[in-house]
Short mmCIF file of N, CA and C in Angstrom, two decimals:
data_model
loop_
_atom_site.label_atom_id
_atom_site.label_comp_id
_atom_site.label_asym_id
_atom_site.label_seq_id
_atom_site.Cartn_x
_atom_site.Cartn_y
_atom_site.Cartn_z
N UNK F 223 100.31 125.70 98.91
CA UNK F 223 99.88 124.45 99.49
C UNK F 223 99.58 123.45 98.37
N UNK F 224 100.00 122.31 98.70
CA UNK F 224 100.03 120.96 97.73
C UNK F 224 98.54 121.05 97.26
N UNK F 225 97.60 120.76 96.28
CA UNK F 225 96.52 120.73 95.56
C UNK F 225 95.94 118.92 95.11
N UNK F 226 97.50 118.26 95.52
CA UNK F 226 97.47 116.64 94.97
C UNK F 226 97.67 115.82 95.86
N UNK F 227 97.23 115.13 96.16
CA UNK F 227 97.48 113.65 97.15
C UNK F 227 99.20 113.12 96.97
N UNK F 228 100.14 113.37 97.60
CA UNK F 228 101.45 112.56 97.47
C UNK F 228 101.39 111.42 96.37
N UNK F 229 100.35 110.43 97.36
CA UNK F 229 100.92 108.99 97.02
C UNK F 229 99.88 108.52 95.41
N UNK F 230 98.77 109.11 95.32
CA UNK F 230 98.33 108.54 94.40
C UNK F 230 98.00 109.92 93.26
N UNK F 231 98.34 111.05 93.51
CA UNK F 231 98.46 111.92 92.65
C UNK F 231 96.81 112.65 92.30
N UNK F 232 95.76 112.17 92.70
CA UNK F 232 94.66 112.54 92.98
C UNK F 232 94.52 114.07 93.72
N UNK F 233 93.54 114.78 93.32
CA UNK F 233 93.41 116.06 93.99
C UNK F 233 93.17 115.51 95.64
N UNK F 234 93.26 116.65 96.50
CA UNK F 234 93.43 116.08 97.85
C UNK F 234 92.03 117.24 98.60
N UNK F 235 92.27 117.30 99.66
CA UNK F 235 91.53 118.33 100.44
C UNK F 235 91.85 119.45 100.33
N UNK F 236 92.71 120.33 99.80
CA UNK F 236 92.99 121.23 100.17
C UNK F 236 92.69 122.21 98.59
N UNK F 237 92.20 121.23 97.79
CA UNK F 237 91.81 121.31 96.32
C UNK F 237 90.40 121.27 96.66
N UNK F 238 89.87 120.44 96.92
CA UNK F 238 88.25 120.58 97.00
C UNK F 238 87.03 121.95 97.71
N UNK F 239 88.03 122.28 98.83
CA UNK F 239 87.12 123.81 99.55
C UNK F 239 86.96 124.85 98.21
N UNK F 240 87.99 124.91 97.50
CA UNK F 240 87.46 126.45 96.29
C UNK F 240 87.02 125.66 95.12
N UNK F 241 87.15 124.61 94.68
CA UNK F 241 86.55 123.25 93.59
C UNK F 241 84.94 123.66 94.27
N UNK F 242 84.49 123.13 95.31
CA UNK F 242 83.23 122.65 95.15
C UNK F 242 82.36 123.78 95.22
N UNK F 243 83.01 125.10 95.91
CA UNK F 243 82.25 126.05 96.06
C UNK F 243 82.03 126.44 94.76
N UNK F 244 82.73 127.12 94.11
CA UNK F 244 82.34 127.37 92.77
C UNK F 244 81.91 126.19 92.11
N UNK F 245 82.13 125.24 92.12
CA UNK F 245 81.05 124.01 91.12
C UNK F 245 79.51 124.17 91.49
N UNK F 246 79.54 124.33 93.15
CA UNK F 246 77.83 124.50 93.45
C UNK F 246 77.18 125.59 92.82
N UNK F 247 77.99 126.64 93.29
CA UNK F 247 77.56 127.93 92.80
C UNK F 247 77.08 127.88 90.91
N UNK F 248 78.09 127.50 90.55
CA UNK F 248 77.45 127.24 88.90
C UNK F 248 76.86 126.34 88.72
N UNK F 249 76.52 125.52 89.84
CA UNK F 249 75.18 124.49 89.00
C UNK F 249 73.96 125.16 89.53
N UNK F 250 74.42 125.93 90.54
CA UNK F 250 72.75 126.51 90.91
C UNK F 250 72.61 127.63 90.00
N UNK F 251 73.64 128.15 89.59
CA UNK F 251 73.80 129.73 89.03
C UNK F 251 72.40 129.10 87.63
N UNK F 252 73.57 128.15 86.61
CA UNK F 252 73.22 127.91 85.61
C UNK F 252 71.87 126.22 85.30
N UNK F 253 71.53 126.22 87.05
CA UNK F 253 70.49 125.14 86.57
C UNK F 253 71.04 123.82 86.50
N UNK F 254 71.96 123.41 86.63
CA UNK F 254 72.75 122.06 86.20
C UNK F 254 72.46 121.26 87.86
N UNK F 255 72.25 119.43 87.38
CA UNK F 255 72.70 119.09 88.49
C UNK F 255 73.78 118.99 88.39
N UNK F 256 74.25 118.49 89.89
CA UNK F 256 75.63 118.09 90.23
C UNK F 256 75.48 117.08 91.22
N UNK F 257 76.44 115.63 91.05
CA UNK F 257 76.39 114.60 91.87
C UNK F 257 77.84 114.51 92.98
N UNK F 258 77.60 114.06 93.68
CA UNK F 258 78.94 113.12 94.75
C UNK F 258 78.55 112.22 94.79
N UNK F 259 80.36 111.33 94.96
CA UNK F 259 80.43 109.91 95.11
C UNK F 259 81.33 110.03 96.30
N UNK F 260 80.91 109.52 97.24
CA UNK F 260 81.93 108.94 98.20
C UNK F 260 81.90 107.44 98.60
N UNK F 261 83.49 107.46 98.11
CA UNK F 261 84.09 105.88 98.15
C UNK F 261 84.31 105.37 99.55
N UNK F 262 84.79 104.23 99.83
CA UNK F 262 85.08 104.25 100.94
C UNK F 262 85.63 102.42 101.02
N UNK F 263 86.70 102.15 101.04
CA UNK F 263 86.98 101.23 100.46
C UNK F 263 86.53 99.98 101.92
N UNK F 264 86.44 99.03 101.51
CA UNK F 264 86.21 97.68 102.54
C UNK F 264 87.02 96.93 103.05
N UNK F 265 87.03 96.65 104.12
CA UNK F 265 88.49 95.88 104.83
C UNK F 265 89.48 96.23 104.59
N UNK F 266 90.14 97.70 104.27
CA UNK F 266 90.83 98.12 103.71
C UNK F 266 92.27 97.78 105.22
N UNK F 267 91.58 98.20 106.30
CA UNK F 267 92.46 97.69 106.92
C UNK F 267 93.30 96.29 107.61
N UNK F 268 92.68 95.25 106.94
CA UNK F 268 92.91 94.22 106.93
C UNK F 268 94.24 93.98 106.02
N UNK F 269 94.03 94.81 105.11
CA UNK F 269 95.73 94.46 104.05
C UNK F 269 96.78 95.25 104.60
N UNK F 270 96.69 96.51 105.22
CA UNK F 270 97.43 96.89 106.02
C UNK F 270 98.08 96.04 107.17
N UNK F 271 97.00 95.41 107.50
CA UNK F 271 97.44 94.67 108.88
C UNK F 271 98.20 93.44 108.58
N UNK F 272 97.53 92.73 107.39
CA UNK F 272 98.42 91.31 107.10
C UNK F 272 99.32 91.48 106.42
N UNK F 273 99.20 92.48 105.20
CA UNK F 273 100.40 92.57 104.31
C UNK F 273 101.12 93.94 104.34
N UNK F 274 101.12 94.48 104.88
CA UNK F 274 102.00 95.62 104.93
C UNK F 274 101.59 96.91 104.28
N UNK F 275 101.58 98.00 104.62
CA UNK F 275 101.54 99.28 104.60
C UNK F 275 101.82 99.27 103.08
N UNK F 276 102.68 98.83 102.40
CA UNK F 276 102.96 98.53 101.07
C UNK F 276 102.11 98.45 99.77
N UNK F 277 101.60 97.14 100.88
CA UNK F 277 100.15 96.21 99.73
C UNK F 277 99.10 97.54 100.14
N UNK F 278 99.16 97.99 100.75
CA UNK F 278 97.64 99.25 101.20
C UNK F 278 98.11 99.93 100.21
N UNK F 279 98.75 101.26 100.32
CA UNK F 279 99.88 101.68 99.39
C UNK F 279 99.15 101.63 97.83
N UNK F 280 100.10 100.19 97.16
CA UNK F 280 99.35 100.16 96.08
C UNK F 280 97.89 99.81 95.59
N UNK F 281 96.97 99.35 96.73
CA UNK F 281 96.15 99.52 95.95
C UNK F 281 95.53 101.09 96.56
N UNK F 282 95.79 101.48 96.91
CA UNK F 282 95.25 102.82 96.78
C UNK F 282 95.22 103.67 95.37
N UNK F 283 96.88 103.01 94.92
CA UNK F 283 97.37 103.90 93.61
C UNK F 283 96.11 103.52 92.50
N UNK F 284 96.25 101.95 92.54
CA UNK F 284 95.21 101.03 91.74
C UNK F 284 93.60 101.91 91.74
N UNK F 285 93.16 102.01 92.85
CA UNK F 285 92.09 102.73 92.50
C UNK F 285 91.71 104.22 92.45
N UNK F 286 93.23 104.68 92.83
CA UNK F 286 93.21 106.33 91.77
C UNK F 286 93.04 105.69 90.50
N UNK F 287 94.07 105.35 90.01
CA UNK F 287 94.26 104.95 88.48
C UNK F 287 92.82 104.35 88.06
N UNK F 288 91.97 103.67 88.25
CA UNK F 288 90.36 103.75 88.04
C UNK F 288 89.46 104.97 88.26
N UNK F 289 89.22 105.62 89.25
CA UNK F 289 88.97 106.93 89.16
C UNK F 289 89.50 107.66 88.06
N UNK F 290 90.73 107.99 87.72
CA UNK F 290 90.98 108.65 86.75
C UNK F 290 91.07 108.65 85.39
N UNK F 291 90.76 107.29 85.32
CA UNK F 291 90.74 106.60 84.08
C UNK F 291 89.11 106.33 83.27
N UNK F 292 88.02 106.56 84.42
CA UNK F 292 87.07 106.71 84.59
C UNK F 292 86.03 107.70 84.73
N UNK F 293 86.77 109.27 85.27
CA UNK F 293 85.85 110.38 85.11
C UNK F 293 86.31 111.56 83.82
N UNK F 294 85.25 112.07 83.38
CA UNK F 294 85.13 113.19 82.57
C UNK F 294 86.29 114.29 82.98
N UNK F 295 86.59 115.11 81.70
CA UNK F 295 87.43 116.20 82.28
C UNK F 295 87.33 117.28 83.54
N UNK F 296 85.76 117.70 83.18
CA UNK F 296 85.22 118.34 84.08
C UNK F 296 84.78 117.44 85.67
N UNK F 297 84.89 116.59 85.72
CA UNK F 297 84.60 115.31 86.86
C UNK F 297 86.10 115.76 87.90
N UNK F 298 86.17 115.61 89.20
CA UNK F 298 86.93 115.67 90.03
C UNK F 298 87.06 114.40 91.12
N UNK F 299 88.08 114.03 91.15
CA UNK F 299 88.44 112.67 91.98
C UNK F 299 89.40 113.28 92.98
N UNK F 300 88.95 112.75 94.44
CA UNK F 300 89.81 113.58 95.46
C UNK F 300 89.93 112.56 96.42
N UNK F 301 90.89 112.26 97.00
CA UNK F 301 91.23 111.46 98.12
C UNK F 301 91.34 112.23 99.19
N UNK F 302 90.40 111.95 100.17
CA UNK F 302 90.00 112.72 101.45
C UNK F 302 91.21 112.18 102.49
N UNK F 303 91.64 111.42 102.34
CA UNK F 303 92.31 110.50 103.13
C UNK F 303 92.35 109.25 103.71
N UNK F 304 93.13 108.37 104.37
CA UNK F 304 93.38 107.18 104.41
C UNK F 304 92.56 106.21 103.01
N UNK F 305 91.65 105.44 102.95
CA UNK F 305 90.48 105.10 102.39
C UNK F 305 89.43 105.44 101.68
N UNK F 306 89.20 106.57 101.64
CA UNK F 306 88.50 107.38 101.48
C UNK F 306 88.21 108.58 100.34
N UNK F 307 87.64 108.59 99.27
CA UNK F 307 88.27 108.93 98.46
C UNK F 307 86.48 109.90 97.99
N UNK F 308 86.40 110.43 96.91
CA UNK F 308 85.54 111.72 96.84
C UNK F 308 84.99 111.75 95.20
N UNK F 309 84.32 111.75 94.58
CA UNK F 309 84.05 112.02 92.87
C UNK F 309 83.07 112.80 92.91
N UNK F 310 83.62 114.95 92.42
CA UNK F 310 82.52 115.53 92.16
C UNK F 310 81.94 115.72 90.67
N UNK F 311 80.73 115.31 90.41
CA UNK F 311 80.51 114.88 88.89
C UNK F 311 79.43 116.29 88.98
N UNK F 312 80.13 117.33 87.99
CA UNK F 312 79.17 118.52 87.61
C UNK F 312 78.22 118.23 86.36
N UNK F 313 77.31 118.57 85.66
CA UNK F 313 76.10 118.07 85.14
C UNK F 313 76.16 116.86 85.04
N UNK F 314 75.50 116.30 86.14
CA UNK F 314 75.75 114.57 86.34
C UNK F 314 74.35 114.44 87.31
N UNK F 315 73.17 113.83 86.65
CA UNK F 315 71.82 113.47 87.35
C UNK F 315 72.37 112.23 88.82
N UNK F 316 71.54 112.01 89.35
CA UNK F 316 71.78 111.19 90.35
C UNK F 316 71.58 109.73 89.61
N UNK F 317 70.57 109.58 88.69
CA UNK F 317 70.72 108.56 87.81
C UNK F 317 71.78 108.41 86.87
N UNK F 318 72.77 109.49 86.51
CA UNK F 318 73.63 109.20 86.01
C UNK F 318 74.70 108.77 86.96
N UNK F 319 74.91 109.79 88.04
CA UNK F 319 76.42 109.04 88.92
C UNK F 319 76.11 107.31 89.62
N UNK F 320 74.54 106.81 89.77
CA UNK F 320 74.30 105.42 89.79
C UNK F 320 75.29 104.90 88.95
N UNK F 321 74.82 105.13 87.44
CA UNK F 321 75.63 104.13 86.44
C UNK F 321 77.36 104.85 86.57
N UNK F 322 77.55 105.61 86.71
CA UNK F 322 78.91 105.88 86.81
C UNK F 322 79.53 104.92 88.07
N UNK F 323 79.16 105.16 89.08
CA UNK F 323 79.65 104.57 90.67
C UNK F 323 79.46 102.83 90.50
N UNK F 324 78.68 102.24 89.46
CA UNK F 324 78.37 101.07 89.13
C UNK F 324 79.56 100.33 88.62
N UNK F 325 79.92 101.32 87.29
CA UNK F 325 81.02 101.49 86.98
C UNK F 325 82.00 101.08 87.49
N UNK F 326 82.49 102.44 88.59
CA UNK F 326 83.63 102.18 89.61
C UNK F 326 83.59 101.12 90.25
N UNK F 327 82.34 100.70 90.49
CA UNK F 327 82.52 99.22 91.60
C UNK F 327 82.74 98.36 90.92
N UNK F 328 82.18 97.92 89.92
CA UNK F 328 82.83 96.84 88.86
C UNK F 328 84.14 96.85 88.96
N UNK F 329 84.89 98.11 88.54
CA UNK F 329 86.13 98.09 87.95
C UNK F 329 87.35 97.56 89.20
N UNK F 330 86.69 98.02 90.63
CA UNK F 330 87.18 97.72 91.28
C UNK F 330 87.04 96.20 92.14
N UNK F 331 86.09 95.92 91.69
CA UNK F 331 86.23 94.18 92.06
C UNK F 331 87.16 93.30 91.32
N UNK F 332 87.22 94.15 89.85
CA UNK F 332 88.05 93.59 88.81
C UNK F 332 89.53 93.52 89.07
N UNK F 333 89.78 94.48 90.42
CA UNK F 333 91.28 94.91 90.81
C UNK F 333 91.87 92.95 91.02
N UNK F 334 92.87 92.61 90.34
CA UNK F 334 93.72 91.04 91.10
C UNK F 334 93.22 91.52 92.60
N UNK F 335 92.85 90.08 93.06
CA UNK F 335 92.66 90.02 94.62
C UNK F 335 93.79 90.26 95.68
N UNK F 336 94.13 90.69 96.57
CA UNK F 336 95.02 91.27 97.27
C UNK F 336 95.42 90.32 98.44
N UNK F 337 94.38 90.45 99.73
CA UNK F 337 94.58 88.95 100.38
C UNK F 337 92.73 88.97 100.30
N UNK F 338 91.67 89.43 99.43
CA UNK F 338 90.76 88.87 99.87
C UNK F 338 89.94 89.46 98.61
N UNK F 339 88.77 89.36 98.20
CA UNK F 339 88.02 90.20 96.91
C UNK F 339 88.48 92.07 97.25
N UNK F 340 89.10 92.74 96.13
CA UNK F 340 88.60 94.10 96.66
C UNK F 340 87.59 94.52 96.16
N UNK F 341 86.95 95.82 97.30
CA UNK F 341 85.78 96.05 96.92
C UNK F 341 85.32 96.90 97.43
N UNK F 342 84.21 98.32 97.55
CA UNK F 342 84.27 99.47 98.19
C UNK F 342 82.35 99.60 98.45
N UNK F 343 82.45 100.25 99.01
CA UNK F 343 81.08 101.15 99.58
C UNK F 343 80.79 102.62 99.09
N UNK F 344 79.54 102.44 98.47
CA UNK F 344 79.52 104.19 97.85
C UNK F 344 78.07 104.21 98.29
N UNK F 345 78.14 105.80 98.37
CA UNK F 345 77.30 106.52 98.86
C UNK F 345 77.00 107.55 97.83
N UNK F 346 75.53 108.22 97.29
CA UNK F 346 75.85 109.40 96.57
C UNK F 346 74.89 110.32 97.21
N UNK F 347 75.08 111.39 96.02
CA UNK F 347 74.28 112.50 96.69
C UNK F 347 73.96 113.96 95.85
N UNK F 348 72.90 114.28 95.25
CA UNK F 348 72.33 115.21 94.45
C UNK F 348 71.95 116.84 94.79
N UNK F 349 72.50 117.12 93.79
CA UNK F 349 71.63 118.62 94.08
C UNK F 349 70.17 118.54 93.66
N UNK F 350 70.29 117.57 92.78
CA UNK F 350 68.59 117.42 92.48
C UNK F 350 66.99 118.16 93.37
N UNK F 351 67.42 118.01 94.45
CA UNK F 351 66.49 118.27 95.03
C UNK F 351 66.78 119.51 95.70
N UNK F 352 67.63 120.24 95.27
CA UNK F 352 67.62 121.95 95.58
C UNK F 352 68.52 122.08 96.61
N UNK F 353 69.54 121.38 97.19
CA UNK F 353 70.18 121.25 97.88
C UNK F 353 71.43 121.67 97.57
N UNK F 354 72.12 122.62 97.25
CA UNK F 354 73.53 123.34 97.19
C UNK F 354 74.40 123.35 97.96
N UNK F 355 74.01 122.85 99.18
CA UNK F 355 74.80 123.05 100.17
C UNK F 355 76.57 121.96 100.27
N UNK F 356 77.69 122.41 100.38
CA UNK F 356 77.99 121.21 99.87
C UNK F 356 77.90 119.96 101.20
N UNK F 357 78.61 120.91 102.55
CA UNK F 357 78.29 119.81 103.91
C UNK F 357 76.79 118.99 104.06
N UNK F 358 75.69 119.49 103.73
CA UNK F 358 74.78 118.74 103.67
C UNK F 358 75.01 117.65 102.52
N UNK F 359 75.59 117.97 101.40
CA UNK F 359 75.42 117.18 100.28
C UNK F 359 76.54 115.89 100.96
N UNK F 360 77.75 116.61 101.74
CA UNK F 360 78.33 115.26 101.66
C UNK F 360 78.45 114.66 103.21
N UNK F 361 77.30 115.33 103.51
CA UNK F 361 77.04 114.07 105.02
C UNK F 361 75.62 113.40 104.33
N UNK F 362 75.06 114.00 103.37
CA UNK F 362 74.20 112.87 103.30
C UNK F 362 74.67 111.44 102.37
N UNK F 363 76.09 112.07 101.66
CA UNK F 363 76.75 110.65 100.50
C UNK F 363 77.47 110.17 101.74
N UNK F 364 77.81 110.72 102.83
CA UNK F 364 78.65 109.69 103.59
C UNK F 364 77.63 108.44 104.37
N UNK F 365 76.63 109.15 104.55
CA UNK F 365 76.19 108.45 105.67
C UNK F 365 75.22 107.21 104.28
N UNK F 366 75.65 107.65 103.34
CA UNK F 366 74.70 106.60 102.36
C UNK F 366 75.66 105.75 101.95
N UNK F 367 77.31 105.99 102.23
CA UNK F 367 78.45 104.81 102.02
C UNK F 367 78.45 104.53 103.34
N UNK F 368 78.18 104.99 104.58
CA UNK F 368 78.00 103.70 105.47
C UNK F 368 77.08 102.93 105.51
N UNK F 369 75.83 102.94 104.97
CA UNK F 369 74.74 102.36 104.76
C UNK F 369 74.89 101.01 104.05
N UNK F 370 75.84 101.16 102.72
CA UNK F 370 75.88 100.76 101.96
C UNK F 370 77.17 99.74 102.96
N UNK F 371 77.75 100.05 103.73
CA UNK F 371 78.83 99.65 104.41
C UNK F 371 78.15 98.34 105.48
N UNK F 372 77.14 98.62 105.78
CA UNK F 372 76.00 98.08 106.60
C UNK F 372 75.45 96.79 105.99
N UNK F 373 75.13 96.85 104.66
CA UNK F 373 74.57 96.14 103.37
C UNK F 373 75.86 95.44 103.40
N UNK F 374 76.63 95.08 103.63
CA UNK F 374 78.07 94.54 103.55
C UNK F 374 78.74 94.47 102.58
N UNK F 375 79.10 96.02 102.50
CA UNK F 375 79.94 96.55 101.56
C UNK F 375 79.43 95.94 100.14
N UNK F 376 80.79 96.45 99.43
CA UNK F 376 80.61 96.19 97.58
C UNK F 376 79.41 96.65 97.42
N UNK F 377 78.55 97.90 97.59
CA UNK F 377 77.06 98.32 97.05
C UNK F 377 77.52 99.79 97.00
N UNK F 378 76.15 100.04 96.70
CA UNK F 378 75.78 101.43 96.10
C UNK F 378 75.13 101.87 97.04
N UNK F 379 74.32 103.29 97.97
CA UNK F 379 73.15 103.59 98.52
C UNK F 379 73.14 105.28 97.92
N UNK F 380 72.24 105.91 97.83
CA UNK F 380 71.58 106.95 98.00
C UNK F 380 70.60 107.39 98.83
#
């Protein structure tokens, strides 16, 4: 089974179920935090709709190519699908994936405008607080990129 996203070459879902289990497992094993980022891009379907499946398309590629250009070796970037995209950062404080995800949002406002600013919604989420679990870890980064989605988009929440 494919391990990579087709279109933007990013690890996909089918990479992340044995990735995160063993990442949790060794940050609890060995004490380390570990952060998530979940992206979640803004009006994403609006360029689909006016400009074509195309213009969506590339900027999807556009912000793999930031993700990847952007995380550590040990760091994992995964596109969950459509929009939606995943960064598991192993010894990475929750104050560190802030300035990292800060990062990403910069870089991605910086993307040429498409038909409107681009710009995404993140959510994160820590083991910090003894939490290994990974479904808890990433319903609580999702529901902190809709939050942040709420805040009208282009932000950060935890």
């Amino acid at each position: 089974m494919a391990m990579t996203d087709q279109l933007t070459g990013l690890y996909n879902r089918h990479f992340l179920e044995p990735y995160i289990n063993k990442a949790l497992s060794s940050a609890q094993r060995y004490k380390f935090p570990l952060s998530i980022i979940m992206i979640d891009l803004d009006k994403f379907k609006l360029i689909n709709d006016d400009l074509g499946h195309g213009a969506g398309d590339k900027l999807l590629c556009d912000i793999a190519n930031i993700l990847q250009h952007n995380c550590r070796s040990e760091d994992a970037a995964i596109r969950l699908g459509g929009d939606e995209f995943l960064v598991v950062l192993p010894h990475c404080s929750l104050e560190q994936a802030k300035l990292k995800a800060e990062t990403l949002r910069h870089a991605i406002t910086e993307l040429p405008p498409v038909s409107h600013q681009t710009s995404a919604s993140f959510g994160l989420s820590s083991t910090e607080e003894g939490n290994f679990v990974f479904e808890q870890l990433f319903s609580m980064a999702d529901a902190a990129a809709y939050q942040a989605k709420l805040n009208g988009g282009n932000d950060i929440s935890y």
